[in-house]
mmCIF file of C-alpha atoms in Angstrom:
data_model
loop_
_atom_site.group_PDB
_atom_site.id
_atom_site.type_symbol
_atom_site.label_atom_id
_atom_site.label_comp_id
_atom_site.label_asym_id
_atom_site.label_seq_id
_atom_site.Cartn_x
_atom_site.Cartn_y
_atom_site.Cartn_z
ATOM 1 C CA MET A 1 86.770 -32.979 32.536
ATOM 2 C CA ASN A 2 85.460 -32.644 36.081
ATOM 3 C CA ILE A 3 84.646 -36.317 36.499
ATOM 4 C CA SER A 4 85.412 -38.637 39.391
ATOM 5 C CA GLN A 5 85.781 -42.385 39.000
ATOM 6 C CA THR A 6 86.392 -44.842 41.788
ATOM 7 C CA ILE A 7 85.901 -48.460 42.669
ATOM 8 C CA THR A 8 86.377 -50.239 45.961
ATOM 9 C CA GLY A 9 88.166 -53.329 44.742
ATOM 10 C CA LEU A 10 87.075 -55.744 42.043
ATOM 11 C CA CYS A 11 85.072 -58.015 44.320
ATOM 12 C CA LEU A 12 82.319 -56.539 46.425
ATOM 13 C CA VAL A 13 80.127 -59.038 48.178
ATOM 14 C CA ALA A 14 76.375 -58.819 47.729
ATOM 15 C CA LEU A 15 73.403 -60.737 49.025
ATOM 16 C CA LEU A 16 70.903 -61.608 46.333
ATOM 17 C CA SER A 17 67.633 -62.195 48.123
ATOM 18 C CA ALA A 18 64.321 -63.272 46.642
ATOM 19 C CA CYS A 19 62.173 -61.821 49.411
ATOM 20 C CA GLY A 20 61.655 -58.093 49.989
ATOM 21 C CA GLY A 21 64.071 -57.161 52.737
ATOM 22 C CA GLY A 22 64.911 -60.811 53.337
ATOM 23 C CA GLY A 23 68.297 -62.161 54.227
ATOM 24 C CA SER A 24 68.476 -65.471 52.372
ATOM 25 C CA SER A 25 70.768 -65.852 49.394
ATOM 26 C CA THR A 26 69.226 -66.514 45.993
ATOM 27 C CA ILE A 27 71.534 -67.405 43.151
ATOM 28 C CA GLY A 28 70.868 -65.815 39.799
ATOM 29 C CA GLN A 29 69.243 -62.556 40.871
ATOM 30 C CA VAL A 30 70.266 -58.945 41.354
ATOM 31 C CA ARG A 31 68.430 -56.115 43.111
ATOM 32 C CA VAL A 32 68.664 -52.518 41.930
ATOM 33 C CA LEU A 33 67.205 -49.152 42.911
ATOM 34 C CA THR A 34 67.029 -45.745 41.278
ATOM 35 C CA GLN A 35 66.445 -42.720 43.519
ATOM 36 C CA ASN A 36 66.534 -38.982 42.929
ATOM 37 C CA ALA A 37 67.688 -37.601 46.301
ATOM 38 C CA TYR A 38 66.326 -34.098 45.513
ATOM 39 C CA HIS A 39 68.579 -31.209 46.377
ATOM 40 C CA GLY A 40 65.445 -29.117 46.889
ATOM 41 C CA VAL A 41 66.547 -25.686 45.746
ATOM 42 C CA THR A 42 65.644 -25.488 42.057
ATOM 43 C CA ALA A 43 63.359 -22.465 42.493
ATOM 44 C CA GLU A 44 65.789 -20.666 44.779
ATOM 45 C CA PHE A 45 68.719 -21.449 42.500
ATOM 46 C CA SER A 46 66.873 -20.127 39.447
ATOM 47 C CA ALA A 47 66.024 -16.904 41.285
ATOM 48 C CA ALA A 48 69.628 -16.452 42.400
ATOM 49 C CA ALA A 49 70.921 -17.028 38.882
ATOM 50 C CA ALA A 50 68.627 -14.290 37.570
ATOM 51 C CA SER A 51 69.827 -11.679 40.087
ATOM 52 C CA SER A 52 70.672 -8.378 38.451
ATOM 53 C CA THR A 53 72.316 -6.622 41.423
ATOM 54 C CA LEU A 54 74.756 -7.727 44.104
ATOM 55 C CA PRO A 55 72.345 -7.186 47.050
ATOM 56 C CA GLU A 56 69.746 -9.233 45.191
ATOM 57 C CA LEU A 57 72.274 -12.000 44.544
ATOM 58 C CA LEU A 58 73.383 -12.078 48.190
ATOM 59 C CA ALA A 59 69.817 -12.403 49.418
ATOM 60 C CA ARG A 60 68.874 -15.072 46.901
ATOM 61 C CA VAL A 61 71.966 -17.197 47.504
ATOM 62 C CA ALA A 62 71.127 -17.043 51.216
ATOM 63 C CA ALA A 63 67.681 -18.381 50.266
ATOM 64 C CA VAL A 64 69.376 -21.240 48.407
ATOM 65 C CA TYR A 65 71.349 -22.205 51.499
ATOM 66 C CA ASN A 66 68.333 -21.873 53.776
ATOM 67 C CA GLY A 67 66.406 -24.004 51.290
ATOM 68 C CA TYR A 68 68.843 -26.881 51.804
ATOM 69 C CA ILE A 69 68.344 -26.631 55.547
ATOM 70 C CA ALA A 70 64.556 -26.454 55.271
ATOM 71 C CA ARG A 71 64.463 -29.617 53.131
ATOM 72 C CA ASP A 72 66.316 -31.486 55.929
ATOM 73 C CA PHE A 73 68.230 -34.094 53.978
ATOM 74 C CA PRO A 74 69.508 -35.870 57.122
ATOM 75 C CA GLY A 75 65.888 -36.480 58.132
ATOM 76 C CA ARG A 76 64.919 -37.508 54.617
ATOM 77 C CA ALA A 77 67.966 -39.770 54.296
ATOM 78 C CA ALA A 78 66.771 -41.710 57.332
ATOM 79 C CA LEU A 79 63.518 -42.415 55.458
ATOM 80 C CA MET A 80 65.424 -43.449 52.328
ATOM 81 C CA ALA A 81 67.604 -45.750 54.422
ATOM 82 C CA ALA A 82 64.485 -47.463 55.758
ATOM 83 C CA GLU A 83 63.233 -48.024 52.198
ATOM 84 C CA ILE A 84 66.646 -49.378 51.194
ATOM 85 C CA GLU A 85 66.634 -51.718 54.175
ATOM 86 C CA ALA A 86 63.238 -53.020 53.070
ATOM 87 C CA THR A 87 64.231 -53.587 49.440
ATOM 88 C CA ARG A 88 67.937 -54.454 49.903
ATOM 89 C CA PRO A 89 69.283 -53.308 46.522
ATOM 90 C CA ASP A 90 72.740 -54.522 45.585
ATOM 91 C CA LEU A 91 73.324 -51.469 43.386
ATOM 92 C CA ILE A 92 71.781 -48.004 43.676
ATOM 93 C CA GLY A 93 71.708 -45.214 41.112
ATOM 94 C CA LEU A 94 71.509 -41.922 43.008
ATOM 95 C CA GLN A 95 70.687 -38.640 41.277
ATOM 96 C CA GLU A 96 70.966 -35.081 42.678
ATOM 97 C CA ALA A 97 73.434 -36.379 45.246
ATOM 98 C CA VAL A 98 74.692 -32.884 45.956
ATOM 99 C CA LEU A 99 77.611 -31.633 47.975
ATOM 100 C CA VAL A 100 77.046 -28.264 49.664
ATOM 101 C CA ARG A 101 80.126 -26.378 50.835
ATOM 102 C CA THR A 102 80.779 -22.953 52.312
ATOM 103 C CA GLY A 103 83.783 -20.649 52.242
ATOM 104 C CA LEU A 104 84.975 -17.178 53.125
ATOM 105 C CA LEU A 105 82.828 -14.429 51.646
ATOM 106 C CA PHE A 106 84.159 -13.232 48.275
ATOM 107 C CA ASP A 107 87.213 -15.478 48.617
ATOM 108 C CA PRO A 108 88.477 -16.450 45.124
ATOM 109 C CA ALA A 109 89.581 -19.840 46.443
ATOM 110 C CA PRO A 110 86.935 -22.590 46.065
ATOM 111 C CA ALA A 111 84.741 -23.172 49.112
ATOM 112 C CA GLU A 112 85.704 -26.457 50.796
ATOM 113 C CA THR A 113 83.952 -26.524 54.203
ATOM 114 C CA VAL A 114 81.329 -29.266 53.920
ATOM 115 C CA ALA A 115 77.874 -28.234 55.072
ATOM 116 C CA LEU A 116 75.874 -31.106 53.563
ATOM 117 C CA ASP A 117 77.217 -34.177 51.770
ATOM 118 C CA TYR A 118 74.137 -36.042 50.583
ATOM 119 C CA VAL A 119 76.076 -39.200 49.717
ATOM 120 C CA GLN A 120 77.847 -39.478 53.053
ATOM 121 C CA ILE A 121 74.681 -38.599 54.953
ATOM 122 C CA LEU A 122 72.834 -41.452 53.234
ATOM 123 C CA ILE A 123 75.707 -43.899 53.737
ATOM 124 C CA ASP A 124 75.754 -42.985 57.443
ATOM 125 C CA ALA A 125 71.977 -43.445 57.698
ATOM 126 C CA LEU A 126 72.351 -46.885 56.137
ATOM 127 C CA ALA A 127 75.186 -47.758 58.512
ATOM 128 C CA ALA A 128 72.936 -46.825 61.435
ATOM 129 C CA ARG A 129 70.673 -49.662 60.241
ATOM 130 C CA GLY A 130 73.576 -52.086 59.963
ATOM 131 C CA LEU A 131 73.834 -51.745 56.177
ATOM 132 C CA GLN A 132 77.115 -50.931 54.503
ATOM 133 C CA TYR A 133 77.208 -49.261 51.103
ATOM 134 C CA THR A 134 80.109 -47.697 49.290
ATOM 135 C CA VAL A 135 80.548 -45.359 46.331
ATOM 136 C CA VAL A 136 81.541 -47.316 43.222
ATOM 137 C CA VAL A 137 81.678 -44.423 40.771
ATOM 138 C CA GLN A 138 80.586 -40.799 40.606
ATOM 139 C CA SER A 139 80.313 -38.050 38.020
ATOM 140 C CA ILE A 140 80.610 -34.456 39.211
ATOM 141 C CA GLY A 141 78.165 -32.239 37.348
ATOM 142 C CA PHE A 142 77.500 -28.523 37.557
ATOM 143 C CA ASP A 143 79.567 -26.881 40.259
ATOM 144 C CA ILE A 144 78.826 -23.254 41.109
ATOM 145 C CA GLU A 145 79.752 -20.908 43.950
ATOM 146 C CA ALA A 146 78.342 -17.491 44.872
ATOM 147 C CA PRO A 147 78.387 -15.100 47.862
ATOM 148 C CA SER A 148 75.453 -14.914 50.249
ATOM 149 C CA ALA A 149 73.912 -12.480 52.715
ATOM 150 C CA LEU A 150 74.714 -15.038 55.429
ATOM 151 C CA GLY A 151 78.333 -13.875 55.470
ATOM 152 C CA PHE A 152 79.844 -16.757 53.518
ATOM 153 C CA ASP A 153 80.070 -18.129 49.991
ATOM 154 C CA VAL A 154 77.827 -21.093 49.110
ATOM 155 C CA ARG A 155 78.981 -23.786 46.686
ATOM 156 C CA HIS A 156 76.600 -26.274 45.058
ATOM 157 C CA THR A 157 78.115 -29.390 43.446
ATOM 158 C CA ASP A 158 75.819 -31.873 41.723
ATOM 159 C CA ARG A 159 76.798 -35.547 41.513
ATOM 160 C CA GLU A 160 75.588 -38.723 39.822
ATOM 161 C CA VAL A 161 76.546 -41.766 41.910
ATOM 162 C CA ILE A 162 76.350 -45.543 41.930
ATOM 163 C CA LEU A 163 76.430 -47.175 45.364
ATOM 164 C CA ALA A 164 77.015 -50.885 46.001
ATOM 165 C CA ARG A 165 76.529 -53.110 49.013
ATOM 166 C CA SER A 166 79.775 -54.065 50.700
ATOM 167 C CA ASP A 167 78.667 -55.784 53.902
ATOM 168 C CA LEU A 168 77.431 -59.200 52.860
ATOM 169 C CA THR A 169 79.128 -62.534 52.570
ATOM 170 C CA THR A 170 77.461 -64.610 49.851
ATOM 171 C CA ALA A 171 77.182 -64.572 46.047
ATOM 172 C CA ASN A 172 80.187 -62.579 44.858
ATOM 173 C CA LEU A 173 79.463 -59.392 42.961
ATOM 174 C CA LYS A 174 82.556 -58.510 40.962
ATOM 175 C CA LEU A 175 82.704 -54.903 39.796
ATOM 176 C CA SER A 176 85.032 -53.503 37.168
ATOM 177 C CA ASN A 177 85.407 -50.814 34.515
ATOM 178 C CA PRO A 178 83.863 -47.858 36.355
ATOM 179 C CA GLN A 179 83.107 -45.058 33.912
ATOM 180 C CA ALA A 180 81.765 -41.533 34.217
ATOM 181 C CA GLY A 181 81.031 -38.897 31.641
ATOM 182 C CA HIS A 182 79.443 -35.545 30.912
ATOM 183 C CA PHE A 183 76.944 -34.796 28.181
ATOM 184 C CA ALA A 184 78.184 -32.525 25.429
ATOM 185 C CA VAL A 185 74.706 -30.991 25.122
ATOM 186 C CA ASN A 186 73.385 -29.299 28.268
ATOM 187 C CA CYS A 187 71.025 -26.545 29.331
ATOM 188 C CA THR A 188 72.491 -23.052 29.657
ATOM 189 C CA ILE A 189 70.461 -20.460 31.550
ATOM 190 C CA PRO A 190 71.104 -16.766 30.854
ATOM 191 C CA GLY A 191 71.931 -15.687 34.396
ATOM 192 C CA GLY A 192 72.119 -12.136 35.701
ATOM 193 C CA ILE A 193 75.265 -10.529 37.038
ATOM 194 C CA VAL A 194 76.873 -13.960 37.326
ATOM 195 C CA GLY A 195 76.514 -14.536 33.575
ATOM 196 C CA PRO A 196 75.338 -17.668 31.730
ATOM 197 C CA ILE A 197 75.255 -20.890 33.759
ATOM 198 C CA THR A 198 75.533 -24.314 32.132
ATOM 199 C CA ILE A 199 73.687 -27.057 34.014
ATOM 200 C CA LEU A 200 76.251 -29.767 33.351
ATOM 201 C CA ARG A 201 74.787 -33.283 33.549
ATOM 202 C CA GLY A 202 76.245 -36.727 33.005
ATOM 203 C CA TRP A 203 76.176 -40.436 33.656
ATOM 204 C CA VAL A 204 77.990 -43.201 35.525
ATOM 205 C CA SER A 205 78.379 -46.910 34.820
ATOM 206 C CA VAL A 206 80.018 -50.037 36.159
ATOM 207 C CA ASP A 207 80.370 -53.567 34.795
ATOM 208 C CA ALA A 208 79.285 -56.360 37.115
ATOM 209 C CA GLU A 209 79.612 -60.129 37.238
ATOM 210 C CA ILE A 210 77.629 -62.522 39.414
ATOM 211 C CA ARG A 211 78.605 -66.189 39.204
ATOM 212 C CA GLY A 212 79.788 -65.805 35.641
ATOM 213 C CA LYS A 213 76.865 -63.652 34.464
ATOM 214 C CA ARG A 214 78.157 -60.279 33.252
ATOM 215 C CA PHE A 215 76.157 -57.087 32.830
ATOM 216 C CA ARG A 216 76.506 -53.306 32.928
ATOM 217 C CA VAL A 217 74.653 -50.853 35.171
ATOM 218 C CA VAL A 218 74.267 -47.241 33.977
ATOM 219 C CA SER A 219 72.702 -44.393 35.955
ATOM 220 C CA THR A 220 71.826 -40.942 34.647
ATOM 221 C CA HIS A 221 69.702 -37.826 35.098
ATOM 222 C CA LEU A 222 68.517 -36.218 31.879
ATOM 223 C CA ASP A 223 67.576 -32.558 31.610
ATOM 224 C CA GLY A 224 64.010 -31.634 32.458
ATOM 225 C CA ASP A 225 63.952 -27.887 33.112
ATOM 226 C CA CYS A 226 65.199 -26.079 30.026
ATOM 227 C CA LEU A 227 62.050 -24.898 28.287
ATOM 228 C CA PRO A 228 61.554 -24.512 25.392
ATOM 229 C CA PHE A 229 64.597 -26.657 24.585
ATOM 230 C CA THR A 230 64.048 -29.552 27.010
ATOM 231 C CA SER A 231 62.983 -32.122 24.425
ATOM 232 C CA ALA A 232 65.871 -31.403 22.076
ATOM 233 C CA ILE A 233 68.410 -31.516 24.928
ATOM 234 C CA GLN A 234 66.949 -34.774 26.288
ATOM 235 C CA ASN A 235 67.089 -36.393 22.866
ATOM 236 C CA ALA A 236 70.708 -35.318 22.395
ATOM 237 C CA GLN A 237 71.683 -36.627 25.850
ATOM 238 C CA ALA A 238 69.921 -39.949 25.204
ATOM 239 C CA ALA A 239 71.754 -40.257 21.884
ATOM 240 C CA GLU A 240 75.043 -39.724 23.724
ATOM 241 C CA LEU A 241 74.124 -42.514 26.123
ATOM 242 C CA MET A 242 73.294 -44.860 23.254
ATOM 243 C CA ALA A 243 76.625 -44.090 21.586
ATOM 244 C CA GLY A 244 78.500 -44.278 24.893
ATOM 245 C CA PRO A 245 77.908 -46.515 27.917
ATOM 246 C CA LEU A 246 74.837 -48.204 26.402
ATOM 247 C CA SER A 247 76.820 -49.218 23.313
ATOM 248 C CA THR A 248 77.795 -52.698 24.480
ATOM 249 C CA GLU A 249 76.984 -56.342 23.900
ATOM 250 C CA LEU A 250 76.663 -56.807 27.657
ATOM 251 C CA SER A 251 73.259 -57.134 29.234
ATOM 252 C CA LEU A 252 72.201 -53.720 30.526
ATOM 253 C CA VAL A 253 70.403 -52.129 33.458
ATOM 254 C CA LEU A 254 69.620 -48.441 32.956
ATOM 255 C CA LEU A 255 68.677 -46.541 36.112
ATOM 256 C CA GLY A 256 67.661 -42.934 36.322
ATOM 257 C CA ASP A 257 65.468 -39.902 36.349
ATOM 258 C CA LEU A 258 64.939 -39.587 32.600
ATOM 259 C CA ASN A 259 62.457 -36.695 32.841
ATOM 260 C CA SER A 260 60.569 -38.427 30.020
ATOM 261 C CA SER A 261 57.083 -39.759 30.653
ATOM 262 C CA ALA A 262 55.981 -43.349 30.138
ATOM 263 C CA ASP A 263 52.490 -42.253 29.105
ATOM 264 C CA GLY A 264 53.259 -42.263 25.388
ATOM 265 C CA THR A 265 54.328 -38.622 25.209
ATOM 266 C CA GLY A 266 57.940 -39.094 26.345
ATOM 267 C CA GLY A 267 60.208 -39.075 23.330
ATOM 268 C CA VAL A 268 63.301 -40.427 25.104
ATOM 269 C CA TYR A 269 61.338 -43.156 26.885
ATOM 270 C CA ASN A 270 59.690 -44.190 23.617
ATOM 271 C CA SER A 271 63.051 -44.277 21.830
ATOM 272 C CA LEU A 272 64.655 -46.429 24.513
ATOM 273 C CA ILE A 273 61.796 -48.924 24.423
ATOM 274 C CA ALA A 274 61.956 -48.988 20.609
ATOM 275 C CA SER A 275 65.699 -49.715 20.831
ATOM 276 C CA GLY A 276 65.091 -52.886 22.832
ATOM 277 C CA PHE A 277 64.901 -51.781 26.458
ATOM 278 C CA ALA A 278 62.210 -53.288 28.666
ATOM 279 C CA ASP A 279 60.475 -51.325 31.420
ATOM 280 C CA THR A 280 60.546 -53.304 34.666
ATOM 281 C CA TRP A 281 57.451 -51.517 35.947
ATOM 282 C CA SER A 282 55.460 -52.400 32.852
ATOM 283 C CA ALA A 283 56.595 -56.003 33.300
ATOM 284 C CA ALA A 284 55.928 -56.509 36.993
ATOM 285 C CA GLY A 285 54.764 -53.336 38.728
ATOM 286 C CA ILE A 286 51.407 -53.059 40.443
ATOM 287 C CA GLY A 287 49.400 -49.844 40.429
ATOM 288 C CA SER A 288 50.202 -46.550 38.753
ATOM 289 C CA GLY A 289 53.940 -46.578 39.406
ATOM 290 C CA PHE A 290 53.946 -42.762 39.550
ATOM 291 C CA THR A 291 57.277 -41.266 40.639
ATOM 292 C CA CYS A 292 56.949 -37.486 40.083
ATOM 293 C CA CYS A 293 56.542 -35.057 41.715
ATOM 294 C CA GLN A 294 55.817 -33.783 45.204
ATOM 295 C CA ALA A 295 55.707 -30.058 46.030
ATOM 296 C CA ASP A 296 58.983 -28.139 45.986
ATOM 297 C CA ASP A 297 58.896 -27.776 49.779
ATOM 298 C CA LEU A 298 57.950 -31.476 50.222
ATOM 299 C CA LEU A 299 55.190 -30.502 52.658
ATOM 300 C CA ASN A 300 52.133 -31.329 50.553
ATOM 301 C CA PRO A 301 49.781 -33.397 52.783
ATOM 302 C CA VAL A 302 48.429 -35.467 49.885
ATOM 303 C CA SER A 303 50.729 -37.084 47.339
ATOM 304 C CA MET A 304 51.065 -35.158 44.086
ATOM 305 C CA LEU A 305 52.776 -37.951 42.135
ATOM 306 C CA ASP A 306 51.056 -38.150 38.758
ATOM 307 C CA ARG A 307 53.499 -39.551 36.188
ATOM 308 C CA ARG A 308 56.330 -42.030 35.663
ATOM 309 C CA ILE A 309 59.684 -40.487 34.761
ATOM 310 C CA ASP A 310 62.047 -42.558 36.963
ATOM 311 C CA PHE A 311 62.922 -45.985 35.606
ATOM 312 C CA VAL A 312 64.690 -49.275 35.861
ATOM 313 C CA LEU A 313 65.067 -50.386 32.233
ATOM 314 C CA THR A 314 66.813 -53.577 31.068
ATOM 315 C CA ARG A 315 68.125 -54.968 27.790
ATOM 316 C CA ASN A 316 69.617 -58.253 26.577
ATOM 317 C CA GLY A 317 68.196 -61.053 28.645
ATOM 318 C CA PHE A 318 67.060 -59.839 32.068
ATOM 319 C CA GLU A 319 63.731 -61.049 33.435
ATOM 320 C CA THR A 320 61.881 -58.771 35.863
ATOM 321 C CA LEU A 321 60.719 -60.635 38.969
ATOM 322 C CA SER A 322 59.320 -57.596 40.787
ATOM 323 C CA ALA A 323 59.194 -53.804 40.582
ATOM 324 C CA THR A 324 58.227 -51.569 43.479
ATOM 325 C CA VAL A 325 57.823 -47.832 43.968
ATOM 326 C CA VAL A 326 59.420 -46.594 47.206
ATOM 327 C CA GLY A 327 59.056 -43.287 49.010
ATOM 328 C CA ASP A 328 55.402 -42.744 48.095
ATOM 329 C CA ASN A 329 53.783 -43.794 51.367
ATOM 330 C CA PRO A 330 52.218 -40.722 53.081
ATOM 331 C CA ALA A 331 52.606 -42.435 56.441
ATOM 332 C CA ILE A 332 56.395 -42.371 56.096
ATOM 333 C CA ARG A 333 57.394 -38.725 56.489
ATOM 334 C CA THR A 334 59.847 -36.771 58.614
ATOM 335 C CA PRO A 335 58.522 -35.379 61.912
ATOM 336 C CA SER A 336 58.092 -32.017 60.173
ATOM 337 C CA GLY A 337 56.031 -33.640 57.405
ATOM 338 C CA LEU A 338 58.594 -33.849 54.598
ATOM 339 C CA TRP A 339 58.362 -36.544 51.944
ATOM 340 C CA PRO A 340 61.651 -38.467 51.423
ATOM 341 C CA SER A 341 62.098 -36.744 48.042
ATOM 342 C CA ASP A 342 60.076 -34.993 45.392
ATOM 343 C CA HIS A 343 60.543 -38.210 43.397
ATOM 344 C CA ALA A 344 59.619 -41.714 44.427
ATOM 345 C CA GLY A 345 62.252 -44.339 43.726
ATOM 346 C CA VAL A 346 61.906 -47.588 41.808
ATOM 347 C CA ALA A 347 63.316 -50.864 43.131
ATOM 348 C CA ALA A 348 63.462 -54.001 40.990
ATOM 349 C CA VAL A 349 64.485 -57.612 41.443
ATOM 350 C CA LEU A 350 65.938 -59.027 38.241
ATOM 351 C CA LYS A 351 66.708 -62.560 37.142
ATOM 352 C CA LEU A 352 70.128 -62.589 35.550
ATOM 353 C CA PRO A 353 70.464 -63.404 31.846
ATOM 354 C CA GLN A 354 71.032 -67.064 31.111
ATOM 355 C CA ASN A 355 73.589 -66.567 28.337
#
């Protein structure tokens, strides 16, 4: 399988602070964040996939590439880095952390020239603020390449990633057992001249220990765009999670864009809560907690967030001390007016289980 696993040693050092953005160490707590980075080209990608002629495909793939540029991830990553600095998560679940590469036009060899690496761009933006994060584990999802009218091939590689702090000197955070997997059930779109395209999704997890308290962190991004089959695919993917990384006696933190609403209509959300997960926002959030979704071009002047589909869920002993939505402040935009992402993130401070 096309899965990447990594870990940067079994002891990363993390600061567990009780105050938002503070620097004092607090024993017995962990901070987490889930954030969909938003690759920004869903509409353009769908149009390209449906192309029925080569000239049409070339033009639409060029629109995909230009869409990445227009959504300005380096500028948006700077905003995300500021939010991360304010909330100081020890572990981050990052969805849609894409890698965009280019190659020679019509070359059968895979494109390898990096145009945009969302993970590295964010890590560099954090480093510019004096914060050091590293990739703990990643899962490589759907990976597709096509020619463009720009004179080069464009390759889109989706990734699910967990980042961890690596720059602090108190309260050891020991990480082990990094895992990554793909879902067996995924959305397949018909496609045009390129043929059917499977939108391969997956999950990542890592086991953690803080001063003898052990727990597992899982991050995922469930399907949300495969009408009329979305609900069935989501349910199947959630079942795979329950039988896979969530099948443990360890205390659990589940991060992710679940594409399932918390308003009572989300089947996957309801099932997870019924299985014993607690919603940190329901426990300690203030306000609506809406996380989805801004306009595709991210230029809407007024926030369009109107539902909760991004979550920090816990099971087996965690207590939620605080839960905060990040990336929803209209005053914090790029100079061109872009929101940080089409999704707001959710940051939570958790008291570790006492067992």
